[in-house]
Amino acid sequence: GESVGLHLPTLSVQEGDNSIINCAYSNSASDYFIWYKQESGKGPQFIIDIRSNMDKRQGQRVTVLLNKTVKHLSLQIAATQPGDSAVYFCAENIGDNAGNMLTFGGGTRLMVKP
Amino acid sequence: EAGVVQSPRYKIIEKKQPVAFWCNPISGHNTLYWYRQNLGQGPELLIRYENEEAVDDSQLPKDRFSAERLKGVDSTLKIQPAELGDSAVYLCASSSHGTGNEKLFFGSGTQLSVL
């Protein structure tokens, strides 16, 4: 079936470096995507979202890129800090008519080395 | 502003026992969701409420799981009887309208261990 997935289960980066977390999706009807950050013992925390009519969106130290041609989503974190260590999930929404039905991928663990 | 509040934070029970989780969404949020998150996986939707109406419960195992949101505000998710495979984190989330393409706000979850 169609699903959201991630290429790398664990990513280890040096403090201060940039991080890139990737996500592949296969549902061409998806038109809204969100990245969540989940720290140990906490619920997922919203980071940034993007609609399918955009290919790039920037936030504070984070950028999300959407490539609809290859159905690929990425999260870039600039100057990665120890506080960025967490599991990151991408999620997709099929569309307005279906209501708000977010489907989550399996997650990537980001480990920041001091 | 208070976020989504869930209780209890942890629950340990023996199999075949009942268990209940409680959620209070963000004030003014009409849409409430219950998700289940297994270890190392992303959350999976169990049920979605628009006010007091369950509009999507297709993933809820109805033989043992039940949920209610009687006054369209807080909600309770119940499992009776619990099985070993029910061990997971149960997350509650809320959003403003639930009409699509809006971010969800999650609580900290209830970690359930069934022994």
Short mmCIF file of C-alpha atoms in Angstrom, two decimals:
data_model
loop_
_atom_site.label_atom_id
_atom_site.label_comp_id
_atom_site.label_asym_id
_atom_site.label_seq_id
_atom_site.Cartn_x
_atom_site.Cartn_y
_atom_site.Cartn_z
CA GLY A 1 0.00 0.00 0.00
CA GLU A 2 1.00 3.61 -0.24
CA SER A 3 2.92 4.90 2.73
CA VAL A 4 5.35 7.43 4.04
CA GLY A 5 8.83 6.17 4.80
CA LEU A 6 12.32 7.29 5.70
CA HIS A 7 15.65 6.32 4.16
CA LEU A 8 17.84 6.36 7.30
CA PRO A 9 16.81 5.16 10.74
CA THR A 10 19.75 6.89 12.51
CA LEU A 11 21.75 9.97 11.62
CA SER A 12 24.79 11.05 13.61
CA VAL A 13 26.20 14.55 13.08
CA GLN A 14 28.77 16.77 14.71
CA GLU A 15 27.57 19.78 16.65
CA GLY A 16 27.57 22.81 14.39
CA ASP A 17 27.22 20.83 11.18
CA ASN A 18 24.12 20.84 9.03
CA SER A 19 21.73 17.86 9.16
CA ILE A 20 19.57 16.51 6.38
CA ILE A 21 16.77 14.06 7.13
CA ASN A 22 15.01 12.46 4.19
CA CYS A 23 11.55 11.06 3.66
CA ALA A 24 9.96 9.30 0.69
CA TYR A 25 6.26 9.25 0.08
CA SER A 26 4.31 7.31 -2.49
CA ASN A 27 0.81 8.81 -2.37
CA SER A 28 0.59 11.28 -5.23
CA ALA A 29 -2.65 12.65 -3.77
CA SER A 30 -0.87 13.97 -0.68
CA ASP A 31 -0.90 17.75 -0.64
CA TYR A 32 0.31 18.68 2.81
CA PHE A 33 3.38 17.55 4.70
CA ILE A 34 4.62 18.11 8.23
CA TRP A 35 7.84 17.43 10.09
CA TYR A 36 7.59 16.57 13.77
CA LYS A 37 10.31 16.27 16.39
CA GLN A 38 9.88 13.81 19.24
CA GLU A 39 12.12 13.83 22.28
CA SER A 40 12.24 10.91 24.66
CA GLY A 41 9.13 10.69 26.81
CA LYS A 42 7.34 13.48 24.98
CA GLY A 43 4.74 13.76 22.27
CA PRO A 44 5.62 14.84 18.72
CA GLN A 45 6.30 18.56 18.43
CA PHE A 46 5.52 20.49 15.25
CA ILE A 47 8.59 21.82 13.42
CA ILE A 48 7.54 22.98 10.00
CA ASP A 49 4.98 22.22 7.31
CA ILE A 50 4.70 22.66 3.57
CA ARG A 51 1.88 22.50 1.05
CA SER A 52 2.20 20.79 -2.29
CA ASN A 53 2.06 24.08 -4.21
CA MET A 54 5.45 24.96 -2.74
CA ASP A 55 8.86 23.33 -3.11
CA LYS A 56 10.68 25.03 -0.27
CA ARG A 57 9.84 26.60 3.04
CA GLN A 58 12.15 28.05 5.66
CA GLY A 59 11.82 28.44 9.38
CA GLN A 60 14.25 29.25 12.12
CA ARG A 61 17.32 27.07 11.37
CA VAL A 62 15.11 24.59 9.51
CA THR A 63 14.21 24.24 5.86
CA VAL A 64 11.84 21.77 4.27
CA LEU A 65 12.23 20.83 0.62
CA LEU A 66 9.54 19.09 -1.38
CA ASN A 67 10.25 17.36 -4.68
CA LYS A 68 6.94 16.18 -6.09
CA THR A 69 8.55 14.69 -9.18
CA VAL A 70 10.31 12.01 -7.17
CA LYS A 71 7.95 12.17 -4.18
CA HIS A 72 10.69 13.18 -1.77
CA LEU A 73 10.66 15.38 1.30
CA SER A 74 13.66 16.54 3.31
CA LEU A 75 14.30 18.46 6.50
CA GLN A 76 17.46 20.49 6.75
CA ILE A 77 18.68 21.70 10.13
CA ALA A 78 21.37 24.36 10.08
CA ALA A 79 24.11 24.48 12.73
CA THR A 80 22.83 21.41 14.52
CA GLN A 81 22.80 21.68 18.30
CA PRO A 82 22.69 19.04 21.06
CA GLY A 83 19.08 20.06 21.72
CA ASP A 84 18.20 18.88 18.22
CA SER A 85 18.84 15.29 19.24
CA ALA A 86 15.50 13.52 18.87
CA VAL A 87 13.48 11.32 16.53
CA TYR A 88 12.11 13.14 13.50
CA PHE A 89 8.95 12.06 11.71
CA CYS A 90 7.54 13.20 8.42
CA ALA A 91 3.78 13.01 7.99
CA GLU A 92 1.51 13.47 5.00
CA ASN A 93 -2.09 14.48 4.61
CA ILE A 94 -4.04 13.16 1.68
CA GLY A 95 -6.24 16.22 1.39
CA ASP A 96 -9.12 18.38 2.52
CA ASN A 97 -11.91 16.06 1.47
CA ALA A 98 -10.51 13.31 3.62
CA GLY A 99 -10.37 15.48 6.67
CA ASN A 100 -7.19 15.86 8.64
CA MET A 101 -5.74 12.35 8.30
CA LEU A 102 -2.04 12.54 8.93
CA THR A 103 -0.06 9.42 8.08
CA PHE A 104 3.34 9.19 9.76
CA GLY A 105 6.53 7.63 8.56
CA GLY A 106 8.75 5.44 10.71
CA GLY A 107 11.08 8.12 12.06
CA THR A 108 14.80 8.97 11.94
CA ARG A 109 16.86 9.31 15.08
CA LEU A 110 19.21 12.29 15.00
CA MET A 111 22.20 12.10 17.32
CA VAL A 112 24.33 15.20 17.77
CA LYS A 113 27.90 14.66 18.89
CA PRO A 114 29.49 17.44 20.95
CA GLU B 1 -1.67 28.69 26.92
CA ALA B 2 -1.98 25.10 28.10
CA GLY B 3 -1.25 22.37 25.59
CA VAL B 4 -2.91 19.01 25.22
CA VAL B 5 -3.06 17.36 28.64
CA GLN B 6 -3.06 13.62 29.09
CA SER B 7 -3.20 11.39 32.13
CA PRO B 8 -1.88 9.19 33.48
CA ARG B 9 1.69 9.44 32.17
CA TYR B 10 2.39 5.78 32.85
CA LYS B 11 0.20 2.76 33.44
CA ILE B 12 1.23 -0.80 34.22
CA ILE B 13 -1.45 -3.47 34.26
CA GLU B 14 -1.77 -7.20 33.93
CA LYS B 15 -3.30 -8.67 30.80
CA LYS B 16 -7.08 -9.00 30.78
CA GLN B 17 -7.43 -5.97 33.04
CA PRO B 18 -9.24 -2.80 31.90
CA VAL B 19 -7.46 0.54 31.47
CA ALA B 20 -8.54 4.06 30.61
CA PHE B 21 -6.72 7.12 29.33
CA TRP B 22 -7.88 10.70 29.58
CA CYS B 23 -7.22 13.68 27.32
CA ASN B 24 -8.03 17.37 27.53
CA PRO B 25 -7.37 19.13 24.21
CA ILE B 26 -6.30 22.70 23.64
CA SER B 27 -9.13 25.09 24.45
CA GLY B 28 -11.22 25.85 21.40
CA HIS B 29 -9.96 22.90 19.34
CA ASN B 30 -12.93 21.08 17.84
CA THR B 31 -11.02 18.09 16.54
CA LEU B 32 -9.49 15.48 18.81
CA TYR B 33 -7.41 12.44 17.83
CA TRP B 34 -6.20 9.33 19.57
CA TYR B 35 -3.02 7.78 18.18
CA ARG B 36 -1.09 4.69 19.20
CA GLN B 37 2.69 4.66 18.91
CA ASN B 38 4.62 1.40 19.10
CA LEU B 39 8.28 1.51 20.05
CA GLY B 40 10.43 2.83 17.23
CA GLN B 41 7.49 3.60 14.97
CA GLY B 42 5.42 6.59 13.99
CA PRO B 43 2.02 7.26 15.53
CA GLU B 44 -0.98 5.48 14.01
CA LEU B 45 -4.46 6.97 14.12
CA LEU B 46 -7.05 5.12 16.17
CA ILE B 47 -9.97 7.55 16.13
CA ARG B 48 -10.80 11.13 15.23
CA TYR B 49 -13.55 13.27 16.74
CA GLU B 50 -15.22 16.36 15.34
CA ASN B 51 -16.74 17.86 18.49
CA GLU B 52 -18.57 14.92 20.08
CA GLU B 53 -18.90 12.87 16.88
CA ALA B 54 -16.47 10.10 15.96
CA VAL B 55 -15.90 10.74 12.25
CA ASP B 56 -13.13 8.21 11.66
CA ASP B 57 -12.77 5.10 13.81
CA SER B 58 -11.82 2.65 11.09
CA GLN B 59 -8.51 1.77 12.79
CA LEU B 60 -9.98 1.30 16.27
CA PRO B 61 -10.13 -2.39 17.35
CA LYS B 62 -13.74 -2.22 18.39
CA ASP B 63 -13.84 -5.59 20.09
CA ARG B 64 -11.79 -4.24 22.99
CA PHE B 65 -11.27 -0.53 22.45
CA SER B 66 -13.82 2.21 23.03
CA ALA B 67 -13.68 5.98 23.17
CA GLU B 68 -15.97 8.80 24.05
CA ARG B 69 -16.06 12.58 23.93
CA LEU B 70 -19.43 13.25 25.45
CA LYS B 71 -19.41 17.04 25.69
CA GLY B 72 -17.10 17.67 22.77
CA VAL B 73 -14.18 18.68 24.98
CA ASP B 74 -12.20 16.07 26.89
CA SER B 75 -12.07 12.46 25.84
CA THR B 76 -11.50 9.00 27.30
CA LEU B 77 -10.01 5.98 25.54
CA LYS B 78 -10.64 2.59 27.13
CA ILE B 79 -9.26 -0.89 26.58
CA GLN B 80 -11.08 -3.88 28.03
CA PRO B 81 -9.61 -6.41 28.33
CA ALA B 82 -6.01 -5.40 27.67
CA GLU B 83 -3.67 -7.76 25.81
CA LEU B 84 0.11 -7.95 25.79
CA GLY B 85 0.21 -6.44 22.32
CA ASP B 86 -1.53 -3.30 23.54
CA SER B 87 1.69 -2.13 25.20
CA ALA B 88 2.46 1.20 23.51
CA VAL B 89 2.29 4.95 23.97
CA TYR B 90 -1.19 6.35 23.51
CA LEU B 91 -1.09 9.89 22.21
CA CYS B 92 -3.88 12.42 22.11
CA ALA B 93 -3.78 15.36 19.70
CA SER B 94 -6.05 18.23 18.80
CA SER B 95 -6.48 20.72 15.99
CA SER B 96 -8.68 23.70 15.30
CA HIS B 97 -11.04 22.47 12.63
CA GLY B 98 -10.06 19.06 11.27
CA THR B 99 -10.98 20.14 7.77
CA GLY B 100 -7.62 19.18 6.41
CA ASN B 101 -4.10 20.44 6.03
CA GLU B 102 -3.53 21.82 9.49
CA LYS B 103 -1.03 20.89 12.12
CA LEU B 104 -1.87 18.72 15.07
CA PHE B 105 -0.79 19.47 18.62
CA PHE B 106 0.12 16.40 20.66
CA GLY B 107 0.09 15.65 24.35
CA SER B 108 2.94 13.82 26.09
CA GLY B 109 1.12 10.51 25.88
CA THR B 110 0.33 7.66 28.23
CA GLN B 111 2.84 4.83 28.22
CA LEU B 112 1.00 1.57 28.74
CA SER B 113 2.75 -1.63 29.78
CA VAL B 114 0.69 -4.81 29.80
CA LEU B 115 2.33 -7.64 31.74
#
